[in-house]
């Protein structure tokens, strides 16, 4: 608990998580987006957060909703026309060959 | 650039594999396929001229910086009246969404959920929408999105998280995705 408060006071910088240490729900809330984006640099925090999401229904539900939001947005991605990519690569290739 | 690698070889090694990512990001910036291709072509020329000064680290970030600056310069050169002509803007917006962009048959679609996400996205200001587009649609990392937008990584995180939070709140208000508390109190659905 004290470690959790200290982490909150230092913006999550100190003290670092110990392996197996529990994260609080507010801590999970602060790191959830970076976790879902694969942008959490600390493997211990990734494991602790994943374990918390397994056990905590409230945080697990939020994570699930945000995953679905990301999924819905990601699938708006349009395929770029392969011929456009190819044409631009060929253009670059000609540059490199000094044509 | 290392003496061991010539500029032309470095260009082929570091730049050409990034063409597809550059085209995706260019389309996000220009909202128009033809403009996006022109932008990438200009970026390739600038990258080629600068390749001897590139140190070989983080080629994507380096290219995205060139792409962003090229985009800014191209916009400066455009006639202001063209940029502000609503008919031109409308035409560009309609051309930016081709019919095949929306459909992906290889995916289970929760129509109601997706429709509300779309609705929420449309109502977001461009400040939030552009970050979500770069990260969630174009697959850029926070650092790469920061390069494109010329803002600190912390700003990317903040805008991204606030934008998603607005979408999440919209889903809660429309009853598509209630919170745990809503479910506990029976307030939704």
Short mmCIF file of C-alpha atoms in Angstrom, two decimals:
data_model
loop_
_atom_site.label_atom_id
_atom_site.label_comp_id
_atom_site.label_asym_id
_atom_site.label_seq_id
_atom_site.Cartn_x
_atom_site.Cartn_y
_atom_site.Cartn_z
CA UNK A 1 0.00 0.00 0.00
CA UNK A 2 2.75 2.43 1.00
CA UNK A 3 4.75 1.48 -2.08
CA UNK A 4 1.66 2.12 -4.18
CA UNK A 5 1.21 5.58 -2.64
CA UNK A 6 4.89 6.39 -3.17
CA UNK A 7 4.63 5.34 -6.80
CA UNK A 8 1.62 7.60 -7.24
CA UNK A 9 3.50 10.51 -5.63
CA UNK A 10 6.48 10.00 -7.95
CA UNK A 11 4.44 9.55 -11.10
CA UNK A 12 5.13 5.81 -11.12
CA UNK A 13 8.91 6.25 -11.17
CA UNK A 14 9.74 4.96 -7.67
CA UNK A 15 9.78 2.46 -6.08
CA UNK A 16 9.82 0.01 -8.98
CA UNK A 17 7.54 -2.98 -8.92
CA UNK A 18 8.84 -6.21 -7.43
CA UNK A 19 8.09 -9.45 -9.26
CA UNK A 20 4.67 -10.66 -8.15
CA UNK A 21 3.78 -7.35 -6.46
CA UNK A 22 0.12 -6.41 -6.79
CA UNK A 23 -0.90 -3.26 -8.62
CA UNK A 24 -3.80 -1.19 -7.34
CA UNK A 25 -6.78 -0.40 -9.59
CA UNK A 26 -5.77 3.29 -9.97
CA UNK A 27 -2.26 2.21 -10.96
CA UNK A 28 -3.72 -0.12 -13.57
CA UNK A 29 -5.93 2.72 -14.83
CA UNK A 30 -2.89 4.94 -15.32
CA UNK A 31 -0.93 2.32 -17.26
CA UNK A 32 -3.72 0.52 -19.11
CA UNK A 33 -3.48 2.41 -22.41
CA UNK A 34 0.29 2.00 -22.64
CA UNK A 35 -0.15 -1.70 -21.77
CA UNK A 36 -2.69 -2.17 -24.58
CA UNK A 37 -0.40 -0.35 -27.01
CA UNK A 38 2.62 -2.45 -26.05
CA UNK A 39 4.39 0.70 -24.83
CA UNK A 40 5.12 -0.35 -21.23
CA UNK A 41 8.90 -0.76 -21.01
CA UNK A 42 8.95 -2.67 -17.71
CA UNK A 43 8.30 -6.43 -18.07
CA UNK A 44 7.51 -6.75 -14.36
CA UNK A 45 4.79 -4.11 -14.69
CA UNK A 46 3.42 -5.83 -17.80
CA UNK A 47 3.12 -9.13 -15.91
CA UNK A 48 1.61 -7.51 -12.82
CA UNK A 49 -0.88 -5.59 -14.91
CA UNK A 50 -1.89 -8.66 -16.91
CA UNK A 51 -2.37 -10.60 -13.65
CA UNK A 52 -4.50 -7.80 -12.23
CA UNK A 53 -6.74 -7.77 -15.31
CA UNK A 54 -7.28 -11.52 -14.90
CA UNK A 55 -8.38 -11.15 -11.29
CA UNK A 56 -10.18 -7.80 -11.16
CA UNK A 57 -13.55 -7.81 -12.94
CA UNK A 58 -13.83 -4.03 -12.98
CA UNK A 59 -10.42 -3.44 -14.60
CA UNK A 60 -10.82 -6.52 -16.78
CA UNK A 61 -14.05 -5.15 -18.23
CA UNK A 62 -12.45 -1.76 -18.93
CA UNK A 63 -9.48 -3.41 -20.63
CA UNK A 64 -11.83 -5.50 -22.75
CA UNK A 65 -13.81 -2.43 -23.86
CA UNK A 66 -10.64 -0.54 -24.78
CA UNK A 67 -9.34 -3.58 -26.69
CA UNK A 68 -12.58 -3.66 -28.68
CA UNK A 69 -12.33 0.09 -29.34
CA UNK A 70 -8.78 -0.34 -30.61
CA UNK A 71 -9.88 -3.30 -32.72
CA UNK A 72 -12.81 -1.38 -34.22
CA UNK A 73 -10.56 1.56 -35.08
CA UNK A 74 -7.73 -0.59 -36.38
CA UNK A 75 -10.04 -2.30 -38.83
CA UNK A 76 -10.90 1.04 -40.41
CA UNK A 77 -7.37 0.81 -41.78
CA UNK A 78 -7.57 0.83 -45.53
CA UNK A 79 -5.16 -1.23 -47.53
CA UNK A 80 -2.83 1.04 -49.41
CA UNK A 81 -2.90 0.24 -53.13
CA UNK A 82 -0.06 -2.16 -53.84
CA UNK A 83 0.55 -0.52 -57.22
CA UNK A 84 1.10 2.82 -55.47
CA UNK A 85 3.63 1.29 -53.08
CA UNK A 86 5.34 -0.46 -55.97
CA UNK A 87 5.46 2.70 -58.09
CA UNK A 88 6.99 4.71 -55.24
CA UNK A 89 9.53 1.97 -54.47
CA UNK A 90 10.53 1.94 -58.13
CA UNK A 91 10.80 5.72 -58.05
CA UNK A 92 13.10 5.43 -55.00
CA UNK A 93 15.07 2.67 -56.68
CA UNK A 94 15.70 4.88 -59.70
CA UNK A 95 16.87 7.65 -57.38
CA UNK A 96 19.34 5.26 -55.73
CA UNK A 97 20.58 4.11 -59.13
CA UNK A 98 21.12 7.69 -60.21
CA UNK A 99 18.64 7.46 -63.09
CA UNK B 1 26.45 7.62 -42.44
CA UNK B 2 29.03 4.87 -42.00
CA UNK B 3 31.86 4.85 -44.51
CA UNK B 4 31.17 1.16 -45.11
CA UNK B 5 27.78 1.84 -46.67
CA UNK B 6 27.38 4.12 -49.69
CA UNK B 7 24.58 6.65 -49.74
CA UNK B 8 22.75 4.78 -52.48
CA UNK B 9 23.01 1.48 -50.62
CA UNK B 10 21.86 3.14 -47.40
CA UNK B 11 18.90 4.63 -49.23
CA UNK B 12 17.89 1.19 -50.47
CA UNK B 13 18.43 -0.41 -47.08
CA UNK B 14 16.78 2.17 -44.80
CA UNK B 15 14.33 4.12 -46.93
CA UNK B 16 12.68 1.83 -49.49
CA UNK B 17 11.30 -0.66 -46.89
CA UNK B 18 9.45 2.24 -45.24
CA UNK B 19 7.54 3.35 -48.34
CA UNK B 20 4.29 1.67 -47.30
CA UNK B 21 4.32 3.21 -43.81
CA UNK B 22 5.14 6.60 -45.30
CA UNK B 23 2.20 6.28 -47.70
CA UNK B 24 -0.19 5.39 -44.87
CA UNK B 25 0.92 8.35 -42.79
CA UNK B 26 0.87 10.65 -45.83
CA UNK B 27 -2.73 9.66 -46.47
CA UNK B 28 -3.60 10.51 -42.87
CA UNK B 29 -1.99 13.92 -43.28
CA UNK B 30 -3.40 14.80 -46.70
CA UNK B 31 -6.71 12.86 -46.62
CA UNK B 32 -6.26 12.23 -50.31
CA UNK B 33 -4.58 9.34 -52.14
CA UNK B 34 -3.06 11.35 -55.00
CA UNK B 35 -1.73 14.04 -52.66
CA UNK B 36 -0.35 11.32 -50.40
CA UNK B 37 1.60 9.76 -53.27
CA UNK B 38 2.98 13.16 -54.30
CA UNK B 39 3.99 13.82 -50.71
CA UNK B 40 5.82 10.49 -50.40
CA UNK B 41 7.58 11.12 -53.71
CA UNK B 42 8.79 14.53 -52.51
CA UNK B 43 9.83 12.94 -49.22
CA UNK B 44 11.86 10.30 -51.06
CA UNK B 45 13.70 13.01 -52.98
CA UNK B 46 14.49 14.92 -49.79
CA UNK B 47 15.56 11.75 -48.01
CA UNK B 48 17.83 10.85 -50.91
CA UNK B 49 19.49 14.27 -50.77
CA UNK B 50 19.97 13.94 -47.01
CA UNK B 51 20.96 10.28 -46.78
CA UNK B 52 24.66 11.05 -46.37
CA UNK B 53 23.88 12.91 -43.15
CA UNK B 54 21.70 10.10 -41.72
CA UNK B 55 23.41 8.10 -38.97
CA UNK B 56 21.55 4.85 -39.66
CA UNK B 57 19.57 4.87 -36.42
CA UNK B 58 15.75 4.94 -36.31
CA UNK B 59 15.17 5.31 -40.05
CA UNK B 60 11.40 5.40 -39.68
CA UNK B 61 11.50 8.30 -37.22
CA UNK B 62 13.98 10.12 -39.47
CA UNK B 63 11.75 9.62 -42.52
CA UNK B 64 8.58 10.65 -40.70
CA UNK B 65 10.26 13.90 -39.67
CA UNK B 66 11.14 14.59 -43.31
CA UNK B 67 7.61 13.63 -44.35
CA UNK B 68 6.06 16.01 -41.82
CA UNK B 69 8.31 18.91 -42.82
CA UNK B 70 7.68 18.25 -46.49
CA UNK B 71 3.93 18.26 -45.83
CA UNK B 72 4.17 21.60 -44.01
CA UNK B 73 6.20 23.14 -46.83
CA UNK B 74 3.79 21.85 -49.49
CA UNK B 75 0.83 23.38 -47.62
CA UNK B 76 2.63 26.72 -47.36
CA UNK B 77 3.09 26.78 -51.12
CA UNK B 78 -0.57 26.14 -51.83
CA UNK B 79 -2.85 29.03 -52.65
CA UNK B 80 -4.76 30.00 -49.49
CA UNK B 81 -8.06 30.37 -51.33
CA UNK B 82 -7.80 26.78 -52.52
CA UNK B 83 -7.22 25.52 -49.01
CA UNK B 84 -10.25 27.35 -47.69
CA UNK B 85 -12.62 26.60 -50.54
CA UNK B 86 -15.38 24.47 -48.95
CA UNK B 87 -16.13 22.73 -52.25
CA UNK B 88 -12.52 21.63 -52.51
CA UNK B 89 -12.55 20.45 -48.91
CA UNK B 90 -15.79 18.53 -49.48
CA UNK B 91 -14.46 16.90 -52.59
CA UNK B 92 -11.30 15.85 -50.79
CA UNK B 93 -13.25 14.44 -47.86
CA UNK B 94 -15.46 12.36 -50.11
CA UNK B 95 -12.50 11.07 -52.10
CA UNK B 96 -10.62 10.15 -48.95
CA UNK B 97 -13.05 7.37 -48.12
CA UNK B 98 -13.12 4.88 -50.92
CA UNK B 99 -15.75 2.18 -50.85
CA UNK B 100 -13.37 -0.68 -50.21
CA UNK B 101 -11.86 1.03 -47.18
CA UNK B 102 -14.76 0.23 -44.93
CA UNK B 103 -15.19 -3.46 -45.53
CA UNK B 104 -13.00 -6.21 -44.16
CA UNK B 105 -14.87 -9.53 -44.63
CA UNK B 106 -12.31 -11.50 -42.63
CA UNK B 107 -13.54 -10.10 -39.38
CA UNK B 108 -16.39 -10.61 -36.99
CA UNK B 109 -18.23 -7.34 -36.93
CA UNK B 110 -20.21 -6.08 -33.99
CA UNK B 111 -22.15 -3.57 -36.04
CA UNK B 112 -23.63 -1.59 -33.20
CA UNK B 113 -20.36 -1.33 -31.31
CA UNK B 114 -18.43 -0.37 -34.44
CA UNK B 115 -21.06 2.17 -35.47
CA UNK B 116 -20.88 3.91 -32.12
CA UNK B 117 -17.07 3.91 -32.17
CA UNK B 118 -17.26 5.47 -35.63
CA UNK B 119 -19.76 8.04 -34.42
CA UNK B 120 -17.57 8.93 -31.45
CA UNK B 121 -14.50 9.18 -33.69
CA UNK B 122 -16.26 11.58 -36.03
CA UNK B 123 -17.19 13.84 -33.14
CA UNK B 124 -13.63 14.04 -31.80
CA UNK B 125 -11.64 17.17 -32.50
CA UNK B 126 -8.77 16.74 -34.94
CA UNK B 127 -6.33 17.11 -32.04
CA UNK B 128 -7.44 13.76 -30.65
CA UNK B 129 -8.51 12.15 -33.91
CA UNK B 130 -5.16 12.54 -35.67
CA UNK B 131 -3.25 10.86 -32.84
CA UNK B 132 -5.69 7.95 -32.75
CA UNK B 133 -5.39 7.61 -36.50
CA UNK B 134 -1.60 7.56 -36.43
CA UNK B 135 -1.34 5.03 -33.59
CA UNK B 136 -4.40 2.81 -33.98
CA UNK B 137 -4.87 2.88 -37.74
CA UNK B 138 -1.36 3.43 -39.04
CA UNK B 139 0.29 1.40 -36.30
CA UNK B 140 2.89 3.99 -35.31
CA UNK B 141 4.56 3.88 -31.91
CA UNK B 142 4.11 6.83 -29.55
CA UNK B 143 7.60 8.06 -30.46
CA UNK B 144 6.89 7.82 -34.19
CA UNK B 145 3.57 9.66 -33.85
CA UNK B 146 5.41 12.34 -31.87
CA UNK B 147 7.81 12.77 -34.81
CA UNK B 148 4.96 13.19 -37.27
CA UNK B 149 3.12 15.72 -35.12
CA UNK B 150 6.27 17.46 -33.85
CA UNK B 151 5.12 17.21 -30.23
CA UNK B 152 6.62 15.47 -27.15
CA UNK B 153 5.82 11.79 -26.61
CA UNK B 154 3.96 12.77 -23.43
CA UNK B 155 1.61 14.91 -25.51
CA UNK B 156 0.91 11.99 -27.83
CA UNK B 157 0.07 9.80 -24.83
CA UNK B 158 -2.12 12.45 -23.28
CA UNK B 159 -4.08 13.15 -26.48
CA UNK B 160 -4.41 9.47 -27.29
CA UNK B 161 -5.67 8.54 -23.85
CA UNK B 162 -8.06 11.47 -23.64
CA UNK B 163 -9.40 10.72 -27.11
CA UNK B 164 -10.01 7.08 -26.28
CA UNK B 165 -11.60 8.08 -23.00
CA UNK B 166 -14.06 10.25 -24.89
CA UNK B 167 -14.91 7.32 -27.15
CA UNK B 168 -15.31 5.06 -24.15
CA UNK B 169 -17.63 7.60 -22.48
CA UNK B 170 -19.70 7.80 -25.67
CA UNK B 171 -20.07 4.00 -25.63
CA UNK B 172 -21.19 4.15 -22.01
CA UNK B 173 -23.72 6.88 -22.68
CA UNK B 174 -25.20 5.01 -25.63
CA UNK B 175 -25.41 1.81 -23.58
CA UNK B 176 -23.21 -0.15 -25.96
CA UNK B 177 -20.49 -0.72 -23.40
CA UNK B 178 -21.59 -0.07 -19.84
CA UNK B 179 -19.06 0.22 -17.06
CA UNK B 180 -18.80 -2.33 -14.26
CA UNK B 181 -20.48 0.17 -11.97
CA UNK B 182 -23.37 0.58 -14.41
CA UNK B 183 -23.82 -3.19 -14.42
CA UNK B 184 -23.71 -3.34 -10.63
CA UNK B 185 -26.34 -0.65 -10.21
CA UNK B 186 -28.42 -1.83 -13.17
CA UNK B 187 -28.30 1.59 -14.75
CA UNK B 188 -27.68 0.38 -18.26
CA UNK B 189 -29.47 -2.07 -20.55
#
